[in-house]
CSV table of C-alpha atoms in Angstrom, one decimal:
chain,number,residue,atom,x,y,z
A,1,UNK,CA,61.1,39.0,3.7
A,2,UNK,CA,59.8,42.5,3.9
A,3,UNK,CA,60.5,44.8,1.0
A,4,UNK,CA,60.6,48.5,0.6
A,5,UNK,CA,57.1,48.4,-0.9
A,6,UNK,CA,55.8,47.3,2.6
A,7,UNK,CA,57.1,50.3,4.4
A,8,UNK,CA,57.6,53.1,1.9
A,9,UNK,CA,55.5,56.3,1.8
A,10,UNK,CA,53.6,56.5,-1.5
A,11,UNK,CA,52.1,59.9,-1.1
A,12,UNK,CA,55.3,61.8,-2.1
A,13,UNK,CA,55.4,65.5,-2.4
A,14,UNK,CA,57.8,66.7,-5.1
A,15,UNK,CA,58.7,69.7,-7.2
A,16,UNK,CA,59.4,70.0,-10.9
A,17,UNK,CA,62.2,71.7,-13.0
A,18,UNK,CA,59.8,74.7,-13.3
A,19,UNK,CA,59.9,75.3,-9.6
A,20,UNK,CA,62.5,77.6,-8.1
A,21,UNK,CA,64.7,77.2,-5.1
A,22,UNK,CA,62.4,79.3,-2.9
A,23,UNK,CA,59.4,77.2,-3.7
A,24,UNK,CA,61.4,74.0,-2.8
A,25,UNK,CA,62.4,75.6,0.5
A,26,UNK,CA,58.9,76.6,1.4
A,27,UNK,CA,57.6,73.1,0.6
A,28,UNK,CA,60.4,71.6,2.8
A,29,UNK,CA,59.3,73.9,5.7
A,30,UNK,CA,55.6,73.3,5.3
A,31,UNK,CA,56.0,69.5,5.1
A,32,UNK,CA,58.8,69.4,7.7
A,33,UNK,CA,61.0,67.3,5.5
A,34,UNK,CA,64.7,67.5,4.6
A,35,UNK,CA,64.5,66.4,1.0
A,36,UNK,CA,62.3,67.1,-2.0
A,37,UNK,CA,62.4,64.9,-5.1
A,38,UNK,CA,62.5,66.7,-8.5
A,39,UNK,CA,60.2,65.0,-11.0
A,40,UNK,CA,59.6,65.7,-14.7
A,41,UNK,CA,56.7,63.9,-16.4
A,42,UNK,CA,56.6,61.3,-13.6
A,43,UNK,CA,60.3,60.5,-13.9
A,44,UNK,CA,62.7,61.2,-11.0
A,45,UNK,CA,65.5,63.5,-12.3
A,46,UNK,CA,67.0,64.7,-9.0
A,47,UNK,CA,66.6,65.4,-5.3
A,48,UNK,CA,67.2,68.6,-3.3
A,49,UNK,CA,68.2,68.2,0.3
A,50,UNK,CA,68.3,71.0,2.9
A,51,UNK,CA,72.0,70.7,2.7
A,52,UNK,CA,71.9,71.3,-1.1
A,53,UNK,CA,70.0,74.5,-0.4
A,54,UNK,CA,72.8,75.6,1.9
A,55,UNK,CA,75.8,74.4,-0.1
A,56,UNK,CA,74.7,74.9,-3.7
A,57,UNK,CA,72.2,77.6,-3.0
A,58,UNK,CA,73.1,80.1,-0.4
A,59,UNK,CA,76.9,79.5,-0.3
A,60,UNK,CA,77.0,80.0,-4.1
A,61,UNK,CA,74.9,83.1,-3.7
A,62,UNK,CA,72.1,81.7,-5.9
A,63,UNK,CA,68.9,83.7,-5.5
A,64,UNK,CA,65.7,82.1,-4.5
A,65,UNK,CA,64.4,82.5,-8.0
A,66,UNK,CA,67.1,80.1,-9.3
A,67,UNK,CA,65.8,77.0,-10.9
A,68,UNK,CA,65.5,73.9,-8.7
A,69,UNK,CA,67.6,72.0,-11.3
A,70,UNK,CA,70.6,74.2,-10.5
A,71,UNK,CA,70.9,73.0,-6.9
A,72,UNK,CA,69.6,69.5,-7.1
A,73,UNK,CA,71.7,66.3,-6.7
A,74,UNK,CA,71.6,64.2,-9.8
A,75,UNK,CA,73.7,61.2,-8.8
A,76,UNK,CA,71.0,59.6,-6.7
A,77,UNK,CA,70.9,56.4,-4.7
A,78,UNK,CA,67.5,54.9,-5.3
A,79,UNK,CA,65.9,51.6,-4.6
A,80,UNK,CA,63.1,49.6,-6.3
A,81,UNK,CA,59.9,48.6,-4.4
A,82,UNK,CA,61.2,45.0,-4.4
A,83,UNK,CA,64.4,45.9,-2.6
A,84,UNK,CA,64.6,44.2,0.9
A,85,UNK,CA,64.4,46.5,3.9
A,86,UNK,CA,67.8,45.2,5.0
A,87,UNK,CA,69.4,46.2,1.7
A,88,UNK,CA,67.8,49.6,1.9
A,89,UNK,CA,69.2,50.1,5.4
A,90,UNK,CA,72.7,49.0,4.2
A,91,UNK,CA,72.5,51.5,1.4
A,92,UNK,CA,71.5,54.3,3.8
A,93,UNK,CA,74.4,53.5,6.0
A,94,UNK,CA,76.9,53.2,3.1
A,95,UNK,CA,75.8,56.5,1.5
A,96,UNK,CA,75.1,58.3,4.7
A,97,UNK,CA,71.5,59.3,3.7
A,98,UNK,CA,68.3,59.1,5.7
A,99,UNK,CA,65.9,58.6,2.8
A,100,UNK,CA,65.9,56.9,-0.5
A,101,UNK,CA,63.6,57.6,-3.5
A,102,UNK,CA,61.8,54.4,-4.6
A,103,UNK,CA,61.8,54.1,-8.4
A,104,UNK,CA,60.1,51.6,-10.7
A,105,UNK,CA,60.6,51.8,-14.5
A,106,UNK,CA,62.1,55.3,-14.0
A,107,UNK,CA,59.0,56.6,-12.3
A,108,UNK,CA,59.0,57.9,-8.7
A,109,UNK,CA,56.6,55.6,-6.8
A,110,UNK,CA,57.5,56.3,-3.2
A,111,UNK,CA,60.2,57.3,-0.7
A,112,UNK,CA,61.6,55.3,2.2
A,113,UNK,CA,63.1,56.9,5.2
A,114,UNK,CA,65.3,55.6,8.0
A,115,UNK,CA,62.2,56.1,10.2
A,116,UNK,CA,60.2,53.8,8.0
A,117,UNK,CA,62.8,51.1,8.3
A,118,UNK,CA,63.2,51.6,12.1
A,119,UNK,CA,59.5,50.9,12.7
A,120,UNK,CA,60.0,47.6,10.9
A,121,UNK,CA,61.0,44.9,13.4
A,122,UNK,CA,63.2,42.7,11.1
A,123,UNK,CA,65.2,45.8,10.0
A,124,UNK,CA,65.4,47.3,13.5
A,125,UNK,CA,69.0,46.3,14.1
A,126,UNK,CA,70.3,47.4,10.7
A,127,UNK,CA,68.3,50.6,10.7
A,128,UNK,CA,69.5,51.3,14.3
A,129,UNK,CA,73.1,50.7,13.2
A,130,UNK,CA,72.6,52.9,10.1
A,131,UNK,CA,71.1,55.6,12.3
A,132,UNK,CA,73.9,55.5,14.8
A,133,UNK,CA,76.5,55.6,11.9
A,134,UNK,CA,74.8,58.6,10.3
A,135,UNK,CA,74.3,60.4,13.6
A,136,UNK,CA,77.9,59.9,14.6
A,137,UNK,CA,79.2,61.2,11.2
A,138,UNK,CA,77.2,64.4,11.6
A,139,UNK,CA,78.6,65.1,15.0
A,140,UNK,CA,82.2,64.8,13.8
A,141,UNK,CA,82.0,67.7,11.3
């Protein structure tokens, strides 16, 4: 059985509570990613998605100098490195997310994306299903 550890990205770029919203947005643009974990002393404390920047940032008229912690999501869906790829795919479909932070003993050790799962043959069908579910949901709004 393949686990998240086998497919996750371990070189995760993140921001800290000292970073502001503008710095998070620039990092997202430069890395071409839609989510940045917020880490304090190695511990994952939140995640900022591009949607968080729009909904909690711009729509609430927060300036770019606002602290990252003011727009981050704190109720995170995470997995451990030992989670099976199938379970990770099911969590993504259930919570309508494309990536999950990988946490071990409270520490951020990686991130697994829908793409990571899709390149994994045993998870292909589940990831494909999760992707179609997520994609369909986005078109209905």
